Amino acid sequence: MYLKRKINEQLLSFHSLRFPLFKKIRSSHRYEAVVGIGGNVGDVKRRFEHLYVAFGRDKRVELFKTSLILKNPPFGYENQDDFLNAIMVFKTSMQPKEFLRYLLRVEKRFGRKRSFANAPRTLDLDIIFFDNRNINTKDLQIPHPHWYKRESVVIPLIGAKI
């Protein structure tokens, strides 16, 4: 069951038992990672719930915070359905590049197929922040470039009080 709230003409927020969620944890994991999640193909809200459960079963990460879910229009390639986006915050002992590879495997497990930039997708997982680090390599940019320009990131971040 989701509670729906209209933010403006283009944006809706959804709330459930797991979105938003704040848990106090004592973690042995070393780093904190903020991950943007999104999708616009299939039953995305259900997929987010399954993703929450999958992360809860994985000892390599501890999920302790989620944001509201935001429904927003696509950018870049606009001839597609609206996206649902949220934020998840983890503790992990993985290094940033290892964590990126881990997230790419999770995307694939949830049916992600890469066809072209900004294409419709079942699941998109982006590292927004990783333990206050700055990384700029071909494969990984942290903080995520242009995160501060995207409502799909900023509004869930505010909702998660990050």
PDB file of C-alpha atoms in Angstrom:
ATOM      1  CA  MET A   1       0.000   0.000   0.000  1.00  0.00           C
ATOM      2  CA  TYR A   2       1.389   3.364  -1.030  1.00  0.00           C
ATOM      3  CA  LEU A   3       0.303   6.821   0.045  1.00  0.00           C
ATOM      4  CA  LYS A   4       0.467   9.232  -2.882  1.00  0.00           C
ATOM      5  CA  ARG A   5       1.086  12.986  -2.674  1.00  0.00           C
ATOM      6  CA  LYS A   6       1.159  15.487  -5.525  1.00  0.00           C
ATOM      7  CA  ILE A   7       4.214  17.769  -5.321  1.00  0.00           C
ATOM      8  CA  ASN A   8       3.458  19.791  -8.466  1.00  0.00           C
ATOM      9  CA  GLU A   9       2.044  19.244 -11.964  1.00  0.00           C
ATOM     10  CA  GLN A  10       4.866  16.856 -12.920  1.00  0.00           C
ATOM     11  CA  LEU A  11       5.956  15.267  -9.637  1.00  0.00           C
ATOM     12  CA  LEU A  12       4.295  12.771  -7.297  1.00  0.00           C
ATOM     13  CA  SER A  13       5.702  11.190  -4.146  1.00  0.00           C
ATOM     14  CA  PHE A  14       4.863   7.735  -2.825  1.00  0.00           C
ATOM     15  CA  HIS A  15       5.287   6.486   0.747  1.00  0.00           C
ATOM     16  CA  SER A  16       5.140   2.898   2.025  1.00  0.00           C
ATOM     17  CA  LEU A  17       6.392   0.901   4.997  1.00  0.00           C
ATOM     18  CA  ARG A  18       9.906   0.734   3.502  1.00  0.00           C
ATOM     19  CA  PHE A  19      10.038   4.059   1.659  1.00  0.00           C
ATOM     20  CA  PRO A  20      11.024   6.190   3.542  1.00  0.00           C
ATOM     21  CA  LEU A  21      12.702   4.163   6.267  1.00  0.00           C
ATOM     22  CA  PHE A  22      15.269   5.079   8.913  1.00  0.00           C
ATOM     23  CA  LYS A  23      16.961   2.358  10.994  1.00  0.00           C
ATOM     24  CA  LYS A  24      19.552   2.813  13.711  1.00  0.00           C
ATOM     25  CA  ILE A  25      22.334   0.326  13.167  1.00  0.00           C
ATOM     26  CA  ARG A  26      25.650  -0.618  14.650  1.00  0.00           C
ATOM     27  CA  SER A  27      27.607  -1.737  11.672  1.00  0.00           C
ATOM     28  CA  SER A  28      30.994  -3.333  11.324  1.00  0.00           C
ATOM     29  CA  HIS A  29      31.094  -2.009   7.762  1.00  0.00           C
ATOM     30  CA  ARG A  30      33.471   0.837   7.177  1.00  0.00           C
ATOM     31  CA  TYR A  31      31.988   3.106   4.494  1.00  0.00           C
ATOM     32  CA  GLU A  32      28.709   4.892   3.885  1.00  0.00           C
ATOM     33  CA  ALA A  33      27.313   4.903   0.345  1.00  0.00           C
ATOM     34  CA  VAL A  34      24.347   6.876  -0.967  1.00  0.00           C
ATOM     35  CA  VAL A  35      22.754   5.194  -3.990  1.00  0.00           C
ATOM     36  CA  GLY A  36      20.096   6.572  -6.311  1.00  0.00           C
ATOM     37  CA  ILE A  37      17.633   3.965  -7.546  1.00  0.00           C
ATOM     38  CA  GLY A  38      15.303   4.368 -10.487  1.00  0.00           C
ATOM     39  CA  GLY A  39      13.299   2.626 -13.150  1.00  0.00           C
ATOM     40  CA  ASN A  40      10.421   3.046 -15.578  1.00  0.00           C
ATOM     41  CA  VAL A  41       9.790  -0.414 -17.069  1.00  0.00           C
ATOM     42  CA  GLY A  42       7.319  -2.827 -15.500  1.00  0.00           C
ATOM     43  CA  ASP A  43       6.130  -2.729 -11.880  1.00  0.00           C
ATOM     44  CA  VAL A  44       8.886  -0.484 -10.527  1.00  0.00           C
ATOM     45  CA  LYS A  45       7.423  -0.029  -7.029  1.00  0.00           C
ATOM     46  CA  ARG A  46       7.279  -3.796  -6.606  1.00  0.00           C
ATOM     47  CA  ARG A  47      10.828  -4.076  -7.954  1.00  0.00           C
ATOM     48  CA  PHE A  48      11.990  -1.513  -5.355  1.00  0.00           C
ATOM     49  CA  GLU A  49      10.388  -3.636  -2.619  1.00  0.00           C
ATOM     50  CA  HIS A  50      12.158  -6.753  -3.942  1.00  0.00           C
ATOM     51  CA  LEU A  51      15.408  -4.792  -4.136  1.00  0.00           C
ATOM     52  CA  TYR A  52      15.001  -3.784  -0.483  1.00  0.00           C
ATOM     53  CA  VAL A  53      14.579  -7.450   0.497  1.00  0.00           C
ATOM     54  CA  ALA A  54      17.537  -8.554  -1.666  1.00  0.00           C
ATOM     55  CA  PHE A  55      19.841  -5.991  -0.067  1.00  0.00           C
ATOM     56  CA  GLY A  56      18.590  -7.047   3.377  1.00  0.00           C
ATOM     57  CA  ARG A  57      19.781 -10.603   2.705  1.00  0.00           C
ATOM     58  CA  ASP A  58      23.257  -9.593   1.523  1.00  0.00           C
ATOM     59  CA  LYS A  59      25.907  -9.430   4.266  1.00  0.00           C
ATOM     60  CA  ARG A  60      28.173  -7.217   2.130  1.00  0.00           C
ATOM     61  CA  VAL A  61      25.833  -4.268   2.633  1.00  0.00           C
ATOM     62  CA  GLU A  62      23.642  -2.923   5.417  1.00  0.00           C
ATOM     63  CA  LEU A  63      20.738  -0.816   4.221  1.00  0.00           C
ATOM     64  CA  PHE A  64      19.738   1.638   6.928  1.00  0.00           C
ATOM     65  CA  LYS A  65      17.933   4.489   5.205  1.00  0.00           C
ATOM     66  CA  THR A  66      15.570   4.942   2.269  1.00  0.00           C
ATOM     67  CA  SER A  67      13.782   7.986   0.909  1.00  0.00           C
ATOM     68  CA  LEU A  68      10.299   8.537  -0.397  1.00  0.00           C
ATOM     69  CA  ILE A  69       9.698   7.355  -3.964  1.00  0.00           C
ATOM     70  CA  LEU A  70       9.422  10.165  -6.503  1.00  0.00           C
ATOM     71  CA  LYS A  71       7.574   9.892  -9.813  1.00  0.00           C
ATOM     72  CA  ASN A  72       9.104  12.290 -12.309  1.00  0.00           C
ATOM     73  CA  PRO A  73       9.378  12.822 -16.066  1.00  0.00           C
ATOM     74  CA  PRO A  74      12.369  11.433 -17.981  1.00  0.00           C
ATOM     75  CA  PHE A  75      15.202  13.638 -19.176  1.00  0.00           C
ATOM     76  CA  GLY A  76      17.541  13.171 -22.102  1.00  0.00           C
ATOM     77  CA  TYR A  77      15.466  10.714 -24.124  1.00  0.00           C
ATOM     78  CA  GLU A  78      11.937  11.927 -23.318  1.00  0.00           C
ATOM     79  CA  ASN A  79       9.822   9.537 -25.426  1.00  0.00           C
ATOM     80  CA  GLN A  80       9.316   7.063 -22.567  1.00  0.00           C
ATOM     81  CA  ASP A  81       7.288   6.548 -19.395  1.00  0.00           C
ATOM     82  CA  ASP A  82       7.902   8.573 -16.245  1.00  0.00           C
ATOM     83  CA  PHE A  83      10.509   7.285 -13.802  1.00  0.00           C
ATOM     84  CA  LEU A  84      10.235   6.303 -10.181  1.00  0.00           C
ATOM     85  CA  ASN A  85      13.302   7.301  -8.162  1.00  0.00           C
ATOM     86  CA  ALA A  86      14.439   6.949  -4.566  1.00  0.00           C
ATOM     87  CA  ILE A  87      17.584   6.972  -2.440  1.00  0.00           C
ATOM     88  CA  MET A  88      19.054   4.099  -0.423  1.00  0.00           C
ATOM     89  CA  VAL A  89      21.864   4.585   2.091  1.00  0.00           C
ATOM     90  CA  PHE A  90      24.170   1.702   2.969  1.00  0.00           C
ATOM     91  CA  LYS A  91      27.111   0.758   5.094  1.00  0.00           C
ATOM     92  CA  THR A  92      29.615  -1.451   3.272  1.00  0.00           C
ATOM     93  CA  SER A  93      33.224  -2.549   3.500  1.00  0.00           C
ATOM     94  CA  MET A  94      33.598  -2.684  -0.280  1.00  0.00           C
ATOM     95  CA  GLN A  95      35.848  -0.145  -1.965  1.00  0.00           C
ATOM     96  CA  PRO A  96      34.090   2.233  -4.425  1.00  0.00           C
ATOM     97  CA  LYS A  97      34.986   0.372  -7.645  1.00  0.00           C
ATOM     98  CA  GLU A  98      34.097  -2.974  -6.089  1.00  0.00           C
ATOM     99  CA  PHE A  99      30.800  -1.469  -4.892  1.00  0.00           C
ATOM    100  CA  LEU A 100      30.100  -0.196  -8.430  1.00  0.00           C
ATOM    101  CA  ARG A 101      30.687  -3.684  -9.880  1.00  0.00           C
ATOM    102  CA  TYR A 102      28.387  -5.100  -7.199  1.00  0.00           C
ATOM    103  CA  LEU A 103      25.613  -2.641  -8.130  1.00  0.00           C
ATOM    104  CA  LEU A 104      26.006  -3.431 -11.838  1.00  0.00           C
ATOM    105  CA  ARG A 105      25.515  -7.135 -11.041  1.00  0.00           C
ATOM    106  CA  VAL A 106      22.396  -6.295  -9.016  1.00  0.00           C
ATOM    107  CA  GLU A 107      21.005  -4.279 -11.944  1.00  0.00           C
ATOM    108  CA  LYS A 108      21.581  -7.222 -14.261  1.00  0.00           C
ATOM    109  CA  ARG A 109      19.931  -9.636 -11.815  1.00  0.00           C
ATOM    110  CA  PHE A 110      16.868  -7.347 -11.856  1.00  0.00           C
ATOM    111  CA  GLY A 111      16.651  -7.414 -15.651  1.00  0.00           C
ATOM    112  CA  ARG A 112      18.611  -4.308 -16.660  1.00  0.00           C
ATOM    113  CA  LYS A 113      19.583  -4.209 -20.327  1.00  0.00           C
ATOM    114  CA  ARG A 114      21.731  -1.364 -21.617  1.00  0.00           C
ATOM    115  CA  SER A 115      20.718  -0.198 -25.090  1.00  0.00           C
ATOM    116  CA  PHE A 116      21.436   3.556 -25.326  1.00  0.00           C
ATOM    117  CA  ALA A 117      21.960   6.573 -23.050  1.00  0.00           C
ATOM    118  CA  ASN A 118      18.877   7.501 -20.988  1.00  0.00           C
ATOM    119  CA  ALA A 119      16.951   4.487 -22.354  1.00  0.00           C
ATOM    120  CA  PRO A 120      13.977   2.997 -20.503  1.00  0.00           C
ATOM    121  CA  ARG A 121      15.144   0.575 -17.810  1.00  0.00           C
ATOM    122  CA  THR A 122      13.913  -1.910 -15.254  1.00  0.00           C
ATOM    123  CA  LEU A 123      16.413  -0.713 -12.649  1.00  0.00           C
ATOM    124  CA  ASP A 124      19.139   1.901 -12.467  1.00  0.00           C
ATOM    125  CA  LEU A 125      21.523   2.052  -9.489  1.00  0.00           C
ATOM    126  CA  ASP A 126      23.848   5.062  -9.285  1.00  0.00           C
ATOM    127  CA  ILE A 127      26.384   5.852  -6.576  1.00  0.00           C
ATOM    128  CA  ILE A 128      25.641   9.463  -5.614  1.00  0.00           C
ATOM    129  CA  PHE A 129      28.105   9.753  -2.713  1.00  0.00           C
ATOM    130  CA  PHE A 130      30.601   7.348  -1.222  1.00  0.00           C
ATOM    131  CA  ASP A 131      31.986   8.229   2.213  1.00  0.00           C
ATOM    132  CA  ASN A 132      32.819  11.866   1.278  1.00  0.00           C
ATOM    133  CA  ARG A 133      35.222  10.699  -1.423  1.00  0.00           C
ATOM    134  CA  ASN A 134      35.956  12.410  -4.719  1.00  0.00           C
ATOM    135  CA  ILE A 135      36.724  10.018  -7.565  1.00  0.00           C
ATOM    136  CA  ASN A 136      37.001  10.911 -11.234  1.00  0.00           C
ATOM    137  CA  THR A 137      37.893   7.979 -13.467  1.00  0.00           C
ATOM    138  CA  LYS A 138      36.534   6.817 -16.813  1.00  0.00           C
ATOM    139  CA  ASP A 139      34.227   4.304 -15.114  1.00  0.00           C
ATOM    140  CA  LEU A 140      33.348   6.077 -11.880  1.00  0.00           C
ATOM    141  CA  GLN A 141      32.632   9.664 -10.863  1.00  0.00           C
ATOM    142  CA  ILE A 142      31.874  10.395  -7.215  1.00  0.00           C
ATOM    143  CA  PRO A 143      29.996  12.485  -6.340  1.00  0.00           C
ATOM    144  CA  HIS A 144      27.708  11.590  -9.226  1.00  0.00           C
ATOM    145  CA  PRO A 145      27.989  14.310 -11.906  1.00  0.00           C
ATOM    146  CA  HIS A 146      25.084  16.765 -11.976  1.00  0.00           C
ATOM    147  CA  TRP A 147      23.277  15.120  -9.038  1.00  0.00           C
ATOM    148  CA  TYR A 148      22.454  18.593  -7.712  1.00  0.00           C
ATOM    149  CA  LYS A 149      20.642  19.515 -10.969  1.00  0.00           C
ATOM    150  CA  ARG A 150      18.243  16.553 -10.910  1.00  0.00           C
ATOM    151  CA  GLU A 151      14.947  16.637  -9.040  1.00  0.00           C
ATOM    152  CA  SER A 152      15.034  12.836  -9.232  1.00  0.00           C
ATOM    153  CA  VAL A 153      18.012  12.916  -6.846  1.00  0.00           C
ATOM    154  CA  VAL A 154      17.619  16.149  -4.850  1.00  0.00           C
ATOM    155  CA  ILE A 155      14.024  15.620  -3.672  1.00  0.00           C
ATOM    156  CA  PRO A 156      14.644  12.049  -2.415  1.00  0.00           C
ATOM    157  CA  LEU A 157      17.895  13.236  -0.752  1.00  0.00           C
ATOM    158  CA  ILE A 158      15.962  15.923   1.103  1.00  0.00           C
ATOM    159  CA  GLY A 159      13.301  13.352   2.015  1.00  0.00           C
ATOM    160  CA  ALA A 160      16.006  11.079   3.430  1.00  0.00           C
ATOM    161  CA  LYS A 161      17.524  14.038   5.325  1.00  0.00           C
ATOM    162  CA  ILE A 162      20.930  13.663   3.702  1.00  0.00           C
TER     163      ILE A 162
END
